[in-house]
Structure formats: structure tokens, C-alpha cells
Amino acid sequence: MRRDIRGPRVPDTFEMLIAALCLISGIPIALGFPTVNSVTSLLPVWLIRCWGADLALAGLLILIGLIAGRAAKTVNRRMFMIQIEQAGLTMLGTGSAVLMMSIMTIGGWRAALPVGTYLALTLSCYFRTIEISDVKRGIERSRRRDAVE
């Protein structure tokens, strides 16, 4: 059954800003441009490049999920875009946690500010993923209720 859905057509601008910054900053990092005066310059090159690729791909997935998900006209399409957004958030949160632990291992207490920043990013991705799971459960409940009626 094809059912039109209504909802907010404008994605969350703060989440879009973070995703766009991840995409924009992840590409040069993945391509190996130097990170001068950064705590990441202490890390191995392969880890920095993996982090950049993770950052760019996660940002792209989140942007696709946000923009296409809000423009979706059917429940199935919106669910798919929500899952894409959730995959991007999971990638970003996991990558941030790995980088945070690496920086903490190398920098110790001197790296408290970047570690705190990556911890905040990791936790925000985690809590947003939980929120998205709740939205998905609500959509599934609504589908089952509509199927019974």
C-alpha cells in the first residue's frame, strides 16, 4: 500500500551543518593533506587517512539521509533514508570514539580538549542514533496498526 506521509520538510539545520563540516573536512584529510598544529599530526598516517575517509563518508550518508528523507513521499522511502542517516551517524560516532582513544593514548592529559570534543561528538551521535531508533519503532507500530484496521 502506497501511503503519503506528512512531516517536517526542512531537515535539522544543526545536524546538517555538522554533516557538511564532516564531509568538507574529511576529504582533504583522507587525501593526505597535512594537519599542521593538530594533535592528529602525532598519529600514524594510515589512521589519519582512515579517519578522513570515515568522516567524509559519514557526512555524506548523513546529508543524504537528512535531505532525501525529508523529501520522501512514502513511508518505505522515508524509512530507508532514516536507516542511511543512522548508518552515517554510527560510522561517525565509532570513528570519533576510535580517534578519541588514540589521541588520549598518545597525548595523555595534554590532549584533554580534543578528547573532550570527540567524546561530545561520539555521545551526540550515539544519542541521535537512539532517537532515530525510536522514530523507526514508531513508524513500524503505525504500519502494524494501519495493517490491522
Coordinates of N, CA, C and O in Angstrom, one line a residue:
M1 N 0.8 -1.2 0.0 CA 0.0 0.0 0.0 C 0.9 1.2 0.0 O 1.8 1.4 0.8
R2 N 0.7 2.1 -0.9 CA 1.4 3.4 -1.0 C 0.7 4.4 -0.3 O -0.5 4.7 -0.6
R3 N 1.3 5.0 0.7 CA 0.7 6.0 1.5 C 1.5 7.2 1.6 O 2.7 7.1 1.9
D4 N 1.0 8.4 1.4 CA 1.7 9.6 1.5 C 1.8 10.0 3.0 O 1.0 9.7 3.8
I5 N 3.0 10.6 3.3 CA 3.2 10.9 4.7 C 3.5 12.4 4.7 O 3.9 13.0 3.8
R6 N 3.2 13.0 5.9 CA 3.4 14.4 6.1 C 4.4 14.5 7.3 O 4.5 13.7 8.1
G7 N 5.2 15.5 7.2 CA 6.1 15.8 8.3 C 7.0 17.0 7.9 O 6.8 17.6 6.9
P8 N 8.0 17.3 8.8 CA 8.8 18.4 8.5 C 9.6 18.3 7.2 O 10.1 17.2 7.0
R9 N 9.5 19.3 6.4 CA 10.2 19.2 5.1 C 11.6 19.8 5.2 O 12.4 19.7 4.3
V10 N 11.9 20.5 6.3 CA 13.2 21.1 6.5 C 14.0 20.3 7.5 O 13.6 20.1 8.6
P11 N 15.2 19.7 7.0 CA 16.0 18.9 8.0 C 16.5 19.8 9.1 O 16.6 21.0 9.0
D12 N 17.0 19.1 10.2 CA 17.6 19.8 11.3 C 18.8 20.5 10.8 O 19.8 19.9 10.4
T13 N 18.9 21.8 10.9 CA 20.0 22.6 10.3 C 21.3 22.3 11.1 O 22.3 22.3 10.5
F14 N 21.2 22.1 12.4 CA 22.4 21.9 13.2 C 23.1 20.6 12.7 O 24.3 20.5 12.5
E15 N 22.3 19.5 12.6 CA 22.8 18.2 12.2 C 23.3 18.3 10.7 O 24.3 17.7 10.4
M16 N 22.7 19.1 9.9 CA 23.1 19.3 8.5 C 24.5 20.0 8.5 O 25.4 19.7 7.7
L17 N 24.6 21.0 9.4 CA 25.9 21.7 9.5 C 27.0 20.8 9.9 O 28.1 20.8 9.3
I18 N 26.8 20.0 10.9 CA 27.9 19.1 11.4 C 28.2 18.1 10.3 O 29.4 17.8 10.0
A19 N 27.2 17.5 9.6 CA 27.4 16.6 8.5 C 28.2 17.2 7.3 O 29.1 16.6 6.8
A20 N 27.8 18.5 7.0 CA 28.6 19.2 5.9 C 30.0 19.4 6.3 O 30.9 19.3 5.5
L21 N 30.2 19.8 7.6 CA 31.6 20.0 8.0 C 32.4 18.8 8.0 O 33.6 18.8 7.7
C22 N 31.8 17.6 8.4 CA 32.4 16.3 8.3 C 32.9 16.0 6.9 O 34.0 15.6 6.6
L23 N 31.9 16.2 6.0 CA 32.2 15.9 4.5 C 33.3 16.8 4.0 O 34.3 16.4 3.4
I24 N 33.2 18.1 4.3 CA 34.2 19.1 3.8 C 35.6 18.9 4.4 O 36.6 19.0 3.7
S25 N 35.7 18.6 5.7 CA 37.0 18.4 6.3 C 37.5 17.0 6.1 O 38.7 16.8 6.1
G26 N 36.6 16.0 5.9 CA 37.1 14.6 5.8 C 37.8 14.4 4.4 O 38.7 13.6 4.4
I27 N 37.4 15.0 3.4 CA 38.0 14.8 2.1 C 39.5 15.2 2.1 O 40.3 14.3 1.7
P28 N 39.9 16.4 2.5 CA 41.3 16.6 2.5 C 42.1 15.8 3.4 O 43.3 15.4 3.1
I29 N 41.6 15.4 4.6 CA 42.3 14.5 5.5 C 42.5 13.1 4.9 O 43.6 12.6 5.0
A30 N 41.4 12.6 4.2 CA 41.6 11.3 3.5 C 42.6 11.3 2.4 O 43.2 10.3 2.1
L31 N 42.7 12.5 1.7 CA 43.6 12.6 0.6 C 45.1 12.8 1.1 O 46.0 12.8 0.3
G32 N 45.3 13.0 2.4 CA 46.6 13.1 2.9 C 47.2 14.5 3.1 O 48.4 14.6 3.2
F33 N 46.3 15.5 3.0 CA 46.8 16.8 3.2 C 47.2 17.0 4.7 O 46.6 16.4 5.6
P34 N 48.3 17.7 4.9 CA 48.9 17.7 6.3 C 47.9 18.4 7.3 O 47.2 19.3 6.9
T35 N 48.0 17.9 8.5 CA 47.2 18.5 9.6 C 48.2 19.2 10.5 O 48.6 18.6 11.5
V36 N 48.6 20.4 10.1 CA 49.6 21.1 10.9 C 49.1 21.6 12.2 O 47.9 22.0 12.2
N37 N 49.9 21.6 13.2 CA 49.5 22.1 14.6 C 48.2 21.5 15.1 O 47.4 22.1 15.7
S38 N 48.1 20.2 14.8 CA 46.9 19.4 15.3 C 47.4 18.2 16.1 O 48.5 17.7 15.8
V39 N 46.6 17.8 17.1 CA 47.0 16.7 17.8 C 47.0 15.4 17.0 O 47.7 14.5 17.2
T40 N 46.2 15.4 15.9 CA 46.2 14.3 15.0 C 47.5 14.1 14.2 O 47.8 13.1 13.7
S41 N 48.4 15.2 14.2 CA 49.7 15.0 13.5 C 50.6 14.1 14.2 O 51.6 13.6 13.7
L42 N 50.2 13.7 15.5 CA 51.0 12.8 16.2 C 50.6 11.3 15.9 O 51.4 10.4 16.3
L43 N 49.5 11.1 15.2 CA 49.0 9.8 15.0 C 49.6 9.2 13.7 O 50.1 10.0 12.8
P44 N 49.6 7.9 13.5 CA 50.1 7.3 12.3 C 49.3 7.8 11.1 O 48.1 8.1 11.2
V45 N 50.0 7.9 9.9 CA 49.4 8.4 8.7 C 48.2 7.5 8.3 O 47.1 8.1 7.9
W46 N 48.3 6.2 8.4 CA 47.1 5.4 8.0 C 45.9 5.6 8.8 O 44.8 5.6 8.3
L47 N 46.1 5.9 10.1 CA 44.9 6.2 11.0 C 44.3 7.5 10.6 O 43.0 7.6 10.6
I48 N 45.1 8.5 10.3 CA 44.6 9.8 9.9 C 43.8 9.7 8.6 O 42.7 10.2 8.5
R49 N 44.3 8.9 7.6 CA 43.6 8.8 6.4 C 42.3 8.0 6.5 O 41.3 8.3 5.9
C50 N 42.3 6.9 7.4 CA 41.1 6.2 7.6 C 40.1 7.1 8.3 O 38.9 7.0 8.0
W51 N 40.5 7.9 9.2 CA 39.6 8.8 9.9 C 39.0 9.8 8.9 O 37.8 10.1 9.0
G52 N 39.8 10.3 8.0 CA 39.3 11.3 7.0 C 38.3 10.6 6.1 O 37.2 11.2 5.8
A53 N 38.5 9.4 5.7 CA 37.6 8.7 4.8 C 36.3 8.4 5.6 O 35.2 8.6 5.0
D54 N 36.4 8.0 6.8 CA 35.2 7.8 7.7 C 34.4 9.1 7.9 O 33.2 9.1 7.7
L55 N 35.1 10.1 8.1 CA 34.5 11.4 8.3 C 33.7 11.9 7.0 O 32.6 12.3 7.1
A56 N 34.4 11.8 5.9 CA 33.7 12.2 4.6 C 32.5 11.3 4.3 O 31.5 11.8 3.9
L57 N 32.7 10.0 4.4 CA 31.6 9.1 4.1 C 30.4 9.2 5.0 O 29.3 9.2 4.6
A58 N 30.7 9.3 6.3 CA 29.7 9.5 7.3 C 28.9 10.8 7.1 O 27.7 10.8 7.1
G59 N 29.6 11.9 6.8 CA 29.0 13.2 6.5 C 28.1 13.1 5.3 O 27.0 13.6 5.3
L60 N 28.6 12.4 4.2 CA 27.8 12.2 3.0 C 26.5 11.4 3.3 O 25.4 11.8 2.9
L61 N 26.6 10.3 4.0 CA 25.5 9.5 4.4 C 24.4 10.2 5.2 O 23.2 10.2 5.0
I62 N 24.9 11.0 6.2 CA 24.0 11.8 7.0 C 23.3 12.8 6.2 O 22.1 13.0 6.3
L63 N 24.0 13.5 5.3 CA 23.4 14.5 4.4 C 22.3 13.9 3.5 O 21.2 14.4 3.3
I64 N 22.7 12.8 2.9 CA 21.7 12.1 2.0 C 20.5 11.7 2.8 O 19.4 11.9 2.4
G65 N 20.7 11.1 4.0 CA 19.6 10.6 4.8 C 18.7 11.8 5.2 O 17.5 11.7 5.2
L66 N 19.3 12.9 5.6 CA 18.5 14.1 6.0 C 17.7 14.7 4.9 O 16.5 14.9 5.0
I67 N 18.4 15.0 3.8 CA 17.8 15.7 2.7 C 16.7 14.9 2.0 O 15.6 15.2 1.8
A68 N 17.2 13.7 1.6 CA 16.3 12.8 0.8 C 15.2 12.2 1.8 O 14.0 12.0 1.3
G69 N 15.5 12.1 3.0 CA 14.4 11.5 4.0 C 13.3 12.5 4.2 O 12.2 12.1 4.3
R70 N 13.6 13.8 4.2 CA 12.6 14.8 4.4 C 11.8 15.0 3.1 O 10.6 15.4 3.2
A71 N 12.4 14.7 2.0 CA 11.7 14.9 0.7 C 10.9 13.6 0.3 O 10.1 13.6 -0.6
A72 N 11.1 12.5 1.1 CA 10.4 11.3 0.8 C 8.9 11.4 0.9 O 8.4 12.0 1.8
K73 N 8.2 10.8 -0.1 CA 6.7 10.9 -0.1 C 6.1 9.6 0.4 O 4.9 9.6 0.7
T74 N 6.8 8.6 0.6 CA 6.2 7.3 1.1 C 6.9 6.9 2.4 O 8.1 7.3 2.6
V75 N 6.3 6.1 3.1 CA 6.8 5.6 4.4 C 8.0 4.7 4.1 O 9.1 4.8 4.8
N76 N 8.0 3.9 3.1 CA 9.1 3.0 2.8 C 10.4 3.8 2.5 O 11.5 3.5 2.9
R77 N 10.2 4.8 1.6 CA 11.3 5.7 1.2 C 11.9 6.4 2.4 O 13.1 6.5 2.6
R78 N 11.0 6.9 3.3 CA 11.5 7.6 4.5 C 12.2 6.7 5.4 O 13.3 7.1 6.0
M79 N 11.7 5.5 5.6 CA 12.4 4.5 6.5 C 13.8 4.2 5.9 O 14.7 4.1 6.7
F80 N 13.9 4.1 4.6 CA 15.2 3.8 4.0 C 16.2 4.9 4.3 O 17.3 4.7 4.6
M81 N 15.7 6.1 4.1 CA 16.6 7.3 4.3 C 17.0 7.5 5.8 O 18.1 7.9 6.1
I82 N 16.0 7.1 6.7 CA 16.3 7.2 8.1 C 17.4 6.2 8.4 O 18.4 6.5 9.2
Q83 N 17.4 5.0 7.8 CA 18.4 4.0 8.0 C 19.8 4.5 7.5 O 20.8 4.2 8.1
I84 N 19.8 5.2 6.3 CA 21.0 5.7 5.8 C 21.6 6.7 6.8 O 22.8 6.8 7.0
E85 N 20.8 7.6 7.3 CA 21.2 8.6 8.2 C 21.8 7.9 9.5 O 22.8 8.3 10.0
Q86 N 21.1 6.9 9.9 CA 21.6 6.2 11.1 C 22.9 5.5 10.9 O 23.8 5.5 11.7
A87 N 23.1 5.0 9.7 CA 24.4 4.3 9.3 C 25.5 5.4 9.4 O 26.6 5.1 9.9
G88 N 25.2 6.6 8.8 CA 26.2 7.6 8.8 C 26.6 8.0 10.3 O 27.7 8.3 10.6
L89 N 25.6 8.2 11.1 CA 25.8 8.6 12.5 C 26.6 7.5 13.2 O 27.5 7.8 14.1
T90 N 26.3 6.2 12.9 CA 27.0 5.1 13.6 C 28.5 5.1 13.2 O 29.4 5.0 14.0
M91 N 28.7 5.4 11.9 CA 30.1 5.5 11.4 C 30.9 6.6 12.0 O 32.0 6.5 12.5
L92 N 30.2 7.8 12.1 CA 30.8 9.0 12.6 C 31.1 8.8 14.1 O 32.2 9.1 14.6
G93 N 30.2 8.2 14.9 CA 30.4 8.0 16.3 C 31.5 7.0 16.6 O 32.3 7.2 17.5
T94 N 31.5 5.9 15.8 CA 32.5 4.9 16.0 C 33.9 5.4 15.7 O 34.9 5.3 16.4
G95 N 34.0 6.1 14.5 CA 35.3 6.7 14.1 C 35.8 7.7 15.1 O 37.0 7.8 15.4
S96 N 34.8 8.5 15.7 CA 35.2 9.5 16.7 C 35.7 8.9 18.0 O 36.7 9.4 18.6
A97 N 35.1 7.8 18.3 CA 35.5 7.1 19.5 C 36.9 6.5 19.4 O 37.7 6.6 20.3
V98 N 37.2 5.9 18.2 CA 38.5 5.3 17.9 C 39.5 6.4 17.9 O 40.6 6.3 18.6
L99 N 39.3 7.5 17.3 CA 40.2 8.6 17.2 C 40.4 9.2 18.6 O 41.6 9.5 19.0
M100 N 39.4 9.3 19.4 CA 39.4 9.9 20.7 C 40.4 9.0 21.6 O 41.2 9.5 22.3
M101 N 40.2 7.7 21.5 CA 41.0 6.8 22.3 C 42.5 6.9 21.8 O 43.4 6.8 22.7
S102 N 42.7 7.0 20.5 CA 44.1 7.1 20.0 C 44.8 8.4 20.5 O 45.9 8.4 20.9
I103 N 44.0 9.5 20.4 CA 44.6 10.8 20.9 C 44.9 10.7 22.4 O 45.9 11.2 22.8
M104 N 44.0 10.1 23.1 CA 44.2 10.0 24.6 C 45.4 9.2 24.9 O 46.1 9.5 25.8
T105 N 45.6 8.1 24.1 CA 46.7 7.2 24.4 C 48.0 7.9 24.1 O 49.0 7.8 24.9
I106 N 48.1 8.7 23.0 CA 49.3 9.4 22.6 C 49.5 10.7 23.4 O 50.6 10.9 23.9
G107 N 48.5 11.5 23.6 CA 48.6 12.8 24.2 C 48.5 12.9 25.7 O 48.9 13.8 26.3
G108 N 47.8 11.8 26.3 CA 47.6 11.9 27.7 C 46.7 13.0 28.1 O 45.8 13.4 27.4
W109 N 47.0 13.6 29.3 CA 46.2 14.7 29.8 C 46.3 16.0 29.0 O 45.5 16.8 29.1
R110 N 47.4 16.1 28.3 CA 47.6 17.3 27.5 C 46.6 17.4 26.3 O 46.3 18.4 25.8
A111 N 46.0 16.3 26.0 CA 45.0 16.2 24.9 C 43.6 16.2 25.4 O 42.7 15.8 24.8
A112 N 43.4 16.8 26.6 CA 42.1 16.8 27.2 C 41.0 17.5 26.3 O 39.9 17.1 26.2
L113 N 41.4 18.6 25.7 CA 40.4 19.4 25.0 C 39.9 18.6 23.7 O 38.7 18.5 23.5
P114 N 40.9 18.1 22.9 CA 40.4 17.3 21.7 C 39.7 16.1 22.1 O 38.7 15.7 21.5
V115 N 40.1 15.4 23.2 CA 39.4 14.2 23.7 C 38.0 14.5 24.1 O 37.1 13.8 23.8
G116 N 37.9 15.6 24.8 CA 36.5 16.1 25.2 C 35.6 16.4 24.0 O 34.4 16.1 24.0
T117 N 36.2 17.0 23.0 CA 35.4 17.4 21.8 C 35.0 16.1 21.1 O 33.8 16.0 20.7
Y118 N 35.9 15.2 20.9 CA 35.5 13.9 20.3 C 34.5 13.1 21.1 O 33.7 12.4 20.6
L119 N 34.7 13.2 22.4 CA 33.7 12.5 23.3 C 32.3 13.1 23.1 O 31.3 12.3 23.0
A120 N 32.2 14.4 23.1 CA 30.9 15.0 22.9 C 30.3 14.6 21.5 O 29.1 14.4 21.4
L121 N 31.2 14.6 20.5 CA 30.7 14.2 19.2 C 30.2 12.7 19.2 O 29.2 12.4 18.6
T122 N 31.0 11.8 19.8 CA 30.6 10.4 19.9 C 29.3 10.3 20.7 O 28.4 9.5 20.2
L123 N 29.1 11.0 21.8 CA 27.9 10.8 22.6 C 26.7 11.4 21.8 O 25.6 10.8 21.8
S124 N 26.9 12.5 21.1 CA 25.8 13.1 20.4 C 25.3 12.2 19.2 O 24.1 12.0 19.0
C125 N 26.3 11.5 18.6 CA 25.9 10.5 17.5 C 25.2 9.4 18.1 O 24.2 8.9 17.6
Y126 N 25.7 8.9 19.3 CA 25.0 7.8 20.0 C 23.6 8.1 20.3 O 22.6 7.4 20.1
F127 N 23.4 9.3 21.0 CA 22.0 9.6 21.4 C 21.1 9.9 20.2 O 19.9 9.6 20.2
R128 N 21.6 10.5 19.1 CA 20.8 10.7 17.9 C 20.4 9.4 17.3 O 19.3 9.2 16.8
T129 N 21.3 8.4 17.3 CA 21.0 7.1 16.8 C 19.9 6.4 17.6 O 19.0 5.8 17.1
I130 N 19.9 6.6 18.9 CA 18.8 6.1 19.8 C 17.5 6.8 19.4 O 16.5 6.1 19.3
E131 N 17.6 8.1 19.2 CA 16.4 8.8 18.8 C 15.8 8.3 17.5 O 14.6 8.2 17.3
I132 N 16.7 8.1 16.6 CA 16.3 7.6 15.2 C 15.6 6.2 15.4 O 14.6 5.9 14.7
S133 N 16.2 5.3 16.3 CA 15.6 4.0 16.5 C 14.2 4.1 17.1 O 13.3 3.4 16.7
D134 N 14.0 5.1 17.9 CA 12.6 5.3 18.5 C 11.7 5.8 17.4 O 10.5 5.3 17.3
V135 N 12.1 6.6 16.4 CA 11.3 7.0 15.3 C 11.0 5.9 14.4 O 9.8 5.7 14.0
K136 N 11.9 5.0 14.2 CA 11.7 3.8 13.4 C 10.7 2.9 14.0 O 9.8 2.4 13.3
R137 N 10.8 2.7 15.3 CA 9.8 1.9 16.1 C 8.4 2.5 16.0 O 7.4 1.7 15.8
G138 N 8.3 3.8 16.1 CA 7.0 4.4 16.0 C 6.4 4.3 14.6 O 5.2 4.0 14.5
I139 N 7.2 4.3 13.6 CA 6.7 4.1 12.2 C 6.3 2.7 12.0 O 5.2 2.4 11.4
E140 N 7.0 1.7 12.5 CA 6.6 0.3 12.4 C 5.3 0.1 13.2 O 4.5 -0.7 12.7
R141 N 5.2 0.6 14.4 CA 3.9 0.5 15.1 C 2.8 1.1 14.4 O 1.7 0.5 14.3
S142 N 3.0 2.2 13.7 CA 1.9 2.8 12.9 C 1.6 2.0 11.7 O 0.4 1.8 11.4
R143 N 2.6 1.3 11.1 CA 2.3 0.5 10.0 C 1.5 -0.7 10.4 O 0.5 -1.1 9.7
R144 N 1.9 -1.4 11.5 CA 1.1 -2.5 12.0 C -0.3 -2.2 12.4 O -1.2 -2.9 12.1
R145 N -0.5 -1.0 13.0 CA -1.8 -0.6 13.4 C -2.7 -0.3 12.1 O -3.8 -0.7 12.1
D146 N -2.1 0.3 11.1 CA -2.8 0.5 9.8 C -3.1 -0.8 9.1 O -4.1 -0.9 8.5
A147 N -2.3 -1.8 9.2 CA -2.5 -3.1 8.6 C -3.7 -3.8 9.2 O -4.4 -4.5 8.6
V148 N -3.8 -3.7 10.5 CA -4.9 -4.3 11.2 C -6.2 -3.7 10.9 O -7.3 -4.4 10.8
E149 N -6.3 -2.4 10.8 CA -7.5 -1.7 10.6 C -8.1 -1.9 9.2 O -7.8 -2.3 8.3

